[in-house]
Tab-separated table of C-alpha atoms and ligand atoms in Angstrom:
chain	number	residue	atom	x	y	z
A	1	MET	CA	126.632	54.568	67.268
A	2	LEU	CA	123.407	56.388	67.999
A	3	THR	CA	120.817	56.623	65.246
A	4	GLU	CA	117.632	58.576	64.610
A	5	GLU	CA	115.814	55.314	65.238
A	6	PHE	CA	117.100	55.482	68.835
A	7	ALA	CA	115.585	58.962	69.211
A	8	GLY	CA	112.290	57.982	67.564
A	9	ARG	CA	111.843	54.908	69.765
A	10	VAL	CA	112.486	56.868	72.965
A	11	VAL	CA	110.084	59.673	71.972
A	12	THR	CA	107.291	57.200	71.112
A	13	TRP	CA	107.838	55.311	74.362
A	14	PHE	CA	107.829	58.523	76.408
A	15	ARG	CA	104.624	59.830	74.852
A	16	LYS	CA	102.885	56.605	75.827
A	17	ASN	CA	104.552	55.892	79.160
A	18	GLY	CA	105.904	59.176	80.572
A	19	ARG	CA	104.745	60.000	84.084
A	20	ILE	CA	102.475	62.965	84.667
A	21	LEU	CA	104.480	65.364	86.812
A	22	PRO	CA	103.702	68.937	87.899
A	23	TRP	CA	106.510	70.494	85.829
A	24	ARG	CA	105.354	68.656	82.735
A	25	VAL	CA	102.126	70.637	82.646
A	26	GLY	CA	102.845	73.432	80.170
A	27	ARG	CA	106.331	74.300	79.023
A	28	ASP	CA	107.077	77.328	81.167
A	29	PRO	CA	110.891	77.809	81.136
A	30	TYR	CA	110.947	79.206	84.690
A	31	ARG	CA	109.104	76.197	86.109
A	32	ILE	CA	111.211	73.742	84.133
A	33	TRP	CA	114.376	75.439	85.351
A	34	ILE	CA	113.305	75.270	89.015
A	35	SER	CA	112.309	71.600	88.681
A	36	GLU	CA	115.580	70.676	86.959
A	37	ILE	CA	117.667	72.300	89.682
A	38	MET	CA	115.624	70.621	92.412
A	39	LEU	CA	115.801	67.239	90.689
A	40	GLN	CA	119.582	67.210	90.611
A	41	GLN	CA	120.474	64.622	93.274
A	42	THR	CA	116.978	64.459	94.814
A	43	ARG	CA	114.238	61.903	94.104
A	44	ILE	CA	111.159	62.998	92.162
A	45	GLU	CA	108.762	62.120	95.020
A	46	ALA	CA	110.784	64.221	97.463
A	47	VAL	CA	110.942	67.184	95.071
A	48	ILE	CA	107.182	67.526	94.389
A	49	PRO	CA	106.164	69.225	97.690
A	50	TYR	CA	109.208	71.530	97.545
A	51	TYR	CA	108.375	72.423	93.960
A	52	HIS	CA	104.776	73.396	94.810
A	53	ARG	CA	105.807	75.369	97.876
A	54	PHE	CA	108.553	77.206	95.998
A	55	LEU	CA	106.297	78.225	93.116
A	56	GLU	CA	103.490	79.286	95.395
A	57	GLU	CA	105.869	81.716	97.112
A	58	LEU	CA	107.929	82.675	94.071
A	59	PRO	CA	105.737	82.157	91.000
A	60	SER	CA	107.911	84.122	88.576
A	61	LEU	CA	111.529	84.775	87.767
A	62	SER	CA	111.193	88.453	88.674
A	63	GLU	CA	109.858	87.553	92.144
A	64	LEU	CA	112.760	85.152	92.665
A	65	ALA	CA	115.196	87.918	91.677
A	66	VAL	CA	114.034	90.207	94.508
A	67	CYS	CA	113.225	87.628	97.198
A	68	ASP	CA	114.836	87.736	100.629
A	69	SER	CA	117.862	85.381	100.851
A	70	ASP	CA	116.875	83.895	104.206
A	71	ARG	CA	113.385	83.163	102.884
A	72	LEU	CA	114.929	81.467	99.859
A	73	MET	CA	117.176	79.326	102.053
A	74	LYS	CA	114.161	78.376	104.130
A	75	LEU	CA	112.262	77.282	101.007
A	76	TRP	CA	115.262	75.186	100.046
A	77	GLU	CA	115.901	73.754	103.520
A	78	GLY	CA	116.112	69.965	103.333
A	79	LEU	CA	116.930	69.784	99.634
A	80	GLY	CA	120.670	70.213	100.332
A	81	TYR	CA	123.191	71.788	97.959
A	82	TYR	CA	122.246	75.291	99.070
A	83	SER	CA	124.593	76.894	96.574
A	84	ARG	CA	122.024	75.874	93.952
A	85	ALA	CA	119.378	78.046	95.600
A	86	ARG	CA	121.788	80.957	95.820
A	87	ASN	CA	122.646	80.532	92.157
A	88	LEU	CA	118.947	80.482	91.243
A	89	LYS	CA	118.566	83.926	92.736
A	90	ARG	CA	121.777	85.225	91.140
A	91	ALA	CA	120.702	83.850	87.763
A	92	ALA	CA	117.245	85.417	88.133
A	93	GLU	CA	118.862	88.787	88.943
A	94	ALA	CA	121.087	88.468	85.854
A	95	ALA	CA	118.132	87.440	83.657
A	96	VAL	CA	116.210	90.531	84.811
A	97	GLU	CA	119.183	92.729	84.080
A	98	LYS	CA	120.259	91.218	80.745
A	99	PHE	CA	117.250	89.457	79.246
A	100	GLY	CA	114.232	91.482	80.329
A	101	GLY	CA	113.176	89.096	83.097
A	102	THR	CA	112.918	85.907	81.016
A	103	LEU	CA	115.247	83.007	80.366
A	104	PRO	CA	116.961	83.346	76.967
A	105	ARG	CA	116.007	80.984	74.137
A	106	ASP	CA	119.600	80.012	73.509
A	107	ALA	CA	121.719	77.350	75.232
A	108	ALA	CA	124.926	79.420	75.209
A	109	LEU	CA	123.171	82.424	76.785
A	110	LEU	CA	121.532	80.157	79.347
A	111	ARG	CA	124.973	78.824	80.260
A	112	SER	CA	126.137	82.387	80.896
A	113	LEU	CA	123.794	82.525	83.926
A	114	PRO	CA	125.065	81.436	87.377
A	115	GLY	CA	124.385	77.781	88.193
A	116	ILE	CA	123.258	76.865	84.681
A	117	GLY	CA	125.708	74.395	83.190
A	118	GLU	CA	125.592	72.138	80.146
A	119	TYR	CA	122.956	69.852	81.612
A	120	THR	CA	120.484	72.488	82.803
A	121	ALA	CA	120.907	74.588	79.653
A	122	GLY	CA	120.189	71.480	77.564
A	123	ALA	CA	117.129	70.574	79.627
A	124	ILE	CA	115.612	74.093	79.470
A	125	SER	CA	116.462	74.513	75.765
A	126	SER	CA	114.961	71.216	74.669
A	127	ILE	CA	111.988	70.921	77.039
A	128	ALA	CA	110.865	74.553	77.195
A	129	PHE	CA	112.037	75.845	73.811
A	130	GLY	CA	112.100	72.710	71.616
A	131	LEU	CA	115.732	73.262	70.623
A	132	PRO	CA	117.924	70.291	69.579
A	133	GLU	CA	120.081	70.433	72.718
A	134	PRO	CA	120.810	67.245	74.713
A	135	ALA	CA	120.863	67.220	78.517
A	136	VAL	CA	123.159	64.475	79.731
A	137	ASP	CA	122.801	63.247	83.311
A	138	GLY	CA	123.650	59.901	84.917
A	139	ASN	CA	120.510	58.229	83.555
A	140	VAL	CA	121.252	59.364	80.017
A	141	LEU	CA	124.888	58.268	80.267
A	142	ARG	CA	123.817	54.826	81.450
A	143	VAL	CA	121.262	54.305	78.677
A	144	VAL	CA	123.592	55.522	75.932
A	145	ALA	CA	126.614	53.617	77.297
A	146	ARG	CA	124.565	50.427	77.424
A	147	VAL	CA	122.953	50.811	74.017
A	148	THR	CA	126.342	51.446	72.399
A	149	ALA	CA	128.282	49.079	74.744
A	150	ASP	CA	130.666	51.944	75.518
A	151	PRO	CA	133.382	50.587	77.868
A	152	ARG	CA	134.764	54.001	78.917
A	153	ASP	CA	134.506	55.482	82.412
A	154	VAL	CA	131.197	57.384	82.434
A	155	LEU	CA	132.497	59.738	85.117
A	156	LEU	CA	135.119	61.193	82.786
A	157	ALA	CA	134.290	64.568	81.280
A	158	SER	CA	135.525	63.329	77.890
A	159	THR	CA	132.958	60.483	77.888
A	160	LYS	CA	130.166	62.901	78.724
A	161	LYS	CA	131.302	65.294	76.020
A	162	ASP	CA	131.326	62.530	73.389
A	163	VAL	CA	127.878	61.277	74.448
A	164	THR	CA	126.537	64.839	74.248
A	165	GLU	CA	127.956	65.274	70.750
A	166	ALA	CA	126.633	61.896	69.575
A	167	LEU	CA	123.166	62.811	70.846
A	168	ARG	CA	123.283	66.284	69.323
A	169	LEU	CA	123.667	64.724	65.873
A	170	ILE	CA	120.363	62.868	66.183
A	171	TYR	CA	118.319	65.394	68.188
A	172	PRO	CA	114.919	66.397	66.788
A	173	THR	CA	113.351	69.848	67.248
A	174	GLY	CA	110.044	71.078	68.671
A	175	GLN	CA	108.053	68.982	71.120
A	176	ALA	CA	110.094	65.880	70.229
A	177	ALA	CA	113.292	67.536	71.530
A	178	GLY	CA	111.833	67.843	75.032
A	179	ASP	CA	110.255	64.400	74.822
A	180	LEU	CA	113.612	62.892	73.919
A	181	THR	CA	115.339	64.643	76.836
A	182	GLU	CA	112.727	63.562	79.350
A	183	GLY	CA	112.264	60.178	77.684
A	184	ILE	CA	115.902	59.047	77.949
A	185	MET	CA	116.032	60.163	81.567
A	186	GLU	CA	112.836	58.388	82.481
A	187	LEU	CA	113.856	55.274	80.610
A	188	GLY	CA	117.094	55.283	82.605
A	189	GLU	CA	115.194	55.672	85.822
A	190	ARG	CA	112.417	53.150	85.289
A	191	VAL	CA	113.661	50.599	82.751
A	192	CYS	CA	117.428	50.683	82.305
A	193	LEU	CA	117.785	50.641	86.075
A	194	PRO	CA	120.824	52.030	87.899
A	195	ASN	CA	120.819	49.343	90.584
A	196	GLY	CA	119.651	45.882	89.713
A	197	THR	CA	118.837	44.085	86.519
A	198	PRO	CA	117.578	46.343	83.711
A	199	LEU	CA	114.101	45.545	82.439
A	200	CYS	CA	115.284	44.830	78.908
A	201	GLU	CA	112.127	43.007	77.860
A	202	SER	CA	110.081	46.199	78.439
A	203	CYS	CA	112.657	48.469	76.816
A	204	PRO	CA	111.888	50.208	73.528
A	205	LEU	CA	115.609	50.031	72.689
A	206	LYS	CA	116.003	46.296	73.145
A	207	GLU	CA	116.504	45.553	69.433
A	208	LEU	CA	119.215	48.223	69.177
A	209	CYS	CA	121.022	47.599	72.440
A	210	LEU	CA	124.497	46.062	72.246
A	211	SER	CA	124.744	45.480	75.999
A	212	ARG	CA	121.597	43.409	75.906
A	213	LYS	CA	122.866	41.463	72.922
A	214	GLU	CA	126.204	40.742	74.571
A	215	ASN	CA	124.894	40.557	78.144
A	216	LEU	CA	127.113	43.405	79.346
A	217	TRP	CA	124.725	45.311	81.593
A	218	GLU	CA	126.675	44.478	84.760
A	219	ALA	CA	129.943	45.870	83.355
A	220	ILE	CA	128.412	48.945	81.674
A	221	PRO	CA	128.321	51.750	82.632
A	222	TYR	CA	131.893	51.461	83.895
A	223	ARG	CA	133.013	53.713	86.739
A	224	ALA	CA	136.573	53.915	88.011
A	225	PRO	CA	136.742	53.360	91.803
A	226	LYS	CA	136.201	56.554	93.820
A	227	ALA	CA	138.610	58.177	96.259
A	228	GLN	CA	137.601	57.701	99.902
A	229	ARG	CA	135.747	60.457	101.760
A	230	ARG	CA	137.687	62.583	104.230
A	231	ILE	CA	136.583	62.028	107.833
A	232	VAL	CA	136.319	65.212	109.904
A	233	PRO	CA	135.869	64.701	113.676
A	234	MET	CA	133.941	67.617	115.166
A	235	THR	CA	132.791	68.848	118.549
A	236	VAL	CA	129.684	71.034	118.275
A	237	PHE	CA	128.591	73.454	121.024
A	238	LEU	CA	125.032	74.717	121.288
A	239	LEU	CA	125.960	77.737	123.384
A	240	GLU	CA	123.053	79.180	125.319
A	241	LYS	CA	122.753	82.675	126.773
A	242	ASP	CA	119.703	84.624	127.953
A	243	GLY	CA	117.365	81.994	126.442
A	244	GLY	CA	118.934	82.184	122.954
A	245	PHE	CA	121.480	80.052	121.101
A	246	ALA	CA	124.691	81.219	119.456
A	247	LEU	CA	124.745	80.985	115.671
A	248	ARG	CA	126.682	82.538	112.864
A	249	ARG	CA	126.281	82.507	109.131
A	250	ARG	CA	128.892	80.480	107.222
A	251	GLY	CA	130.972	82.193	104.541
A	252	GLU	CA	129.721	82.806	101.013
A	253	THR	CA	131.802	80.028	99.470
A	254	GLY	CA	132.597	76.415	100.294
A	255	LEU	CA	130.585	73.687	101.963
A	256	LEU	CA	127.139	74.847	103.207
A	257	ALA	CA	127.951	78.421	102.210
A	258	GLY	CA	125.570	81.052	103.576
A	259	LEU	CA	123.803	78.694	106.025
A	260	TRP	CA	123.769	79.109	109.804
A	261	GLU	CA	125.950	77.081	112.136
A	262	PHE	CA	126.604	76.410	115.798
A	263	TYR	CA	130.024	76.950	117.292
A	264	SER	CA	132.218	73.945	116.541
A	265	VAL	CA	135.776	72.711	116.735
A	266	GLU	CA	137.185	70.311	114.155
A	267	ARG	CA	138.430	67.848	116.764
A	268	ALA	CA	136.918	65.054	118.815
A	269	LEU	CA	137.403	66.676	122.232
A	270	THR	CA	137.360	64.513	125.307
A	271	LYS	CA	135.229	65.641	128.282
A	272	ARG	CA	138.438	66.608	130.074
A	273	GLU	CA	139.388	68.924	127.216
A	274	LEU	CA	136.026	70.744	127.070
A	275	PRO	CA	136.723	73.331	129.834
A	276	GLU	CA	139.837	74.500	127.993
A	277	TYR	CA	137.674	75.505	124.997
A	278	LEU	CA	134.718	76.765	127.002
A	279	ALA	CA	136.359	78.657	129.882
A	280	PRO	CA	137.043	81.815	127.775
A	281	LEU	CA	133.275	81.982	127.122
A	282	GLY	CA	132.421	81.943	130.827
A	283	ALA	CA	130.862	78.502	130.559
A	284	ASP	CA	128.708	77.151	133.351
A	285	MET	CA	130.033	73.585	133.270
A	286	ALA	CA	127.276	72.458	135.636
A	287	SER	CA	124.773	73.099	132.840
A	288	LEU	CA	126.655	71.019	130.250
A	289	THR	CA	124.350	68.498	128.543
A	290	ASP	CA	125.648	65.786	126.261
A	291	LEU	CA	123.461	65.811	123.101
A	292	GLY	CA	125.056	62.686	121.656
A	293	LYS	CA	126.910	61.791	118.489
A	294	LYS	CA	125.831	61.981	114.834
A	295	LYS	CA	127.486	61.308	111.521
A	296	HIS	CA	126.689	63.387	108.435
A	297	VAL	CA	127.874	62.325	105.008
A	298	PHE	CA	128.598	64.832	102.231
A	299	THR	CA	129.927	63.952	98.790
A	300	HIS	CA	133.618	64.153	99.724
A	301	VAL	CA	133.570	64.590	103.480
A	302	GLU	CA	132.035	62.909	106.532
A	303	TRP	CA	131.446	64.884	109.697
A	304	HIS	CA	131.633	62.757	112.838
A	305	MET	CA	130.029	65.086	115.370
A	306	HIS	CA	129.634	65.056	119.144
A	307	ALA	CA	127.436	67.877	120.458
A	308	TYR	CA	126.974	69.578	123.831
A	309	ARG	CA	124.557	72.176	125.109
A	310	VAL	CA	126.114	74.596	127.549
A	311	ARG	CA	125.235	77.941	129.156
A	312	VAL	CA	127.817	80.666	128.676
A	313	SER	CA	128.152	84.302	129.729
A	314	SER	CA	129.771	85.556	126.508
A	315	LEU	CA	129.751	84.510	122.842
A	316	PRO	CA	132.612	83.687	120.492
A	317	GLN	CA	133.392	86.427	117.982
A	318	GLY	CA	131.023	86.607	115.015
A	319	PHE	CA	128.158	84.777	116.752
A	320	SER	CA	124.736	86.208	117.623
A	321	LEU	CA	121.863	84.921	119.741
A	322	HIS	CA	118.676	83.456	118.272
A	323	GLY	CA	115.630	81.930	119.927
A	324	ALA	CA	114.807	78.282	119.225
A	325	GLU	CA	111.636	79.320	117.410
A	326	GLU	CA	113.398	81.823	115.201
A	327	ILE	CA	115.921	79.150	114.240
A	328	GLY	CA	113.104	76.804	113.240
A	329	ASP	CA	111.042	79.426	111.408
A	330	SER	CA	113.454	81.621	109.569
A	331	LEU	CA	117.094	80.536	109.673
A	332	ALA	CA	118.349	77.858	107.306
A	333	LEU	CA	120.257	75.344	109.383
A	334	PRO	CA	122.219	72.582	107.603
A	335	THR	CA	120.625	69.127	107.865
A	336	ALA	CA	123.807	67.985	109.658
A	337	PHE	CA	122.904	70.094	112.736
A	338	LYS	CA	119.175	69.409	112.720
A	339	PRO	CA	119.193	66.399	115.114
A	340	PHE	CA	120.892	68.527	117.793
A	341	TYR	CA	118.546	71.448	117.191
A	342	GLU	CA	115.544	69.097	117.515
A	343	LYS	CA	116.854	68.013	120.933
A	344	ILE	CA	117.172	71.553	122.272
A	345	LYS	CA	113.811	72.550	120.803
A	346	LYS	CA	112.115	69.742	122.698
A	347	ALA	CA	113.915	70.698	125.885
A	348	VAL	CA	113.297	74.493	125.671
B	1	SF4	S1	117.791	46.933	76.404
B	1	SF4	FE1	118.248	46.700	78.543
B	1	SF4	S2	120.374	47.364	78.823
B	1	SF4	FE2	119.665	48.061	76.807
B	1	SF4	S3	118.962	50.154	77.151
B	1	SF4	FE3	117.189	48.815	77.331
B	1	SF4	S4	117.049	48.320	79.504
B	1	SF4	FE4	119.081	49.154	79.142
């Protein structure tokens, strides 16, 4: 069971040991929101330059609400999970419309905005507004599961819900609320390590921790084995015409929604099969260049790609031509296609 002593120890530890990070200067809800979205699945060190660049270009929620979508995608390029950037803009538009251009001081209202779920609403509420709202991520689940020696699967929604409720009962208000949120996360990241032996001797929770007492840290947190990723073989064509390359924007939903893509076929085509797919485009097979193979891993899918550059006289439906420079400067290309783009850019 979690106690107020747990909360007090974490807050004291954080005030003494917490790292100085750009989004910890001041308690501006907009800045905290942007940092929290960027930090989901990306390391702190990698986020810092993106964070500065983003806020230099879009320093306020109202500027984000009216920014150009391609510019936004470009600012996000490399962070992955582009739907998060799209949701930022949609949420900013909604906040302008419904809340006068600010984020609401209420977790339920925050959750009504696109892309703001339990975790982000809890982080903004506690860190920016000092409300007693937990924000439970993987670090928090690990620390709590270990302290309480909870044997349940931490990936289950029911476990997360129970941990959130247990924390809510002991959450302080004011500055301590934010310090507890950031403190548990940082403790999970730096002391109660995800991979490798936790640094129990440096942990402020060592006297309370049941996993330490019973030497359970290898078994907890428990995770049920994951389903295997789906492998998608893919042949990618960098179709070239009049000095430009054929691209189209992906649909508004699904994997890599709204980003730009080259023409591709979800099959590993042999060289003998290529003309069959390229002949309708008036392909000049003499110009065909093999750009090699790459694998790109997403959460549930792996793309096994083989790419070719080829000159054509017409484009597939829905595609338009773009110069190599334009692609680099203003179109958001998924990381998966970047190695092939880099090859053509060098060769242009
Ligand atoms: S005492 Fe060890 S296992 Fe327990 S919370 Fe601290 S670091 Fe984690």
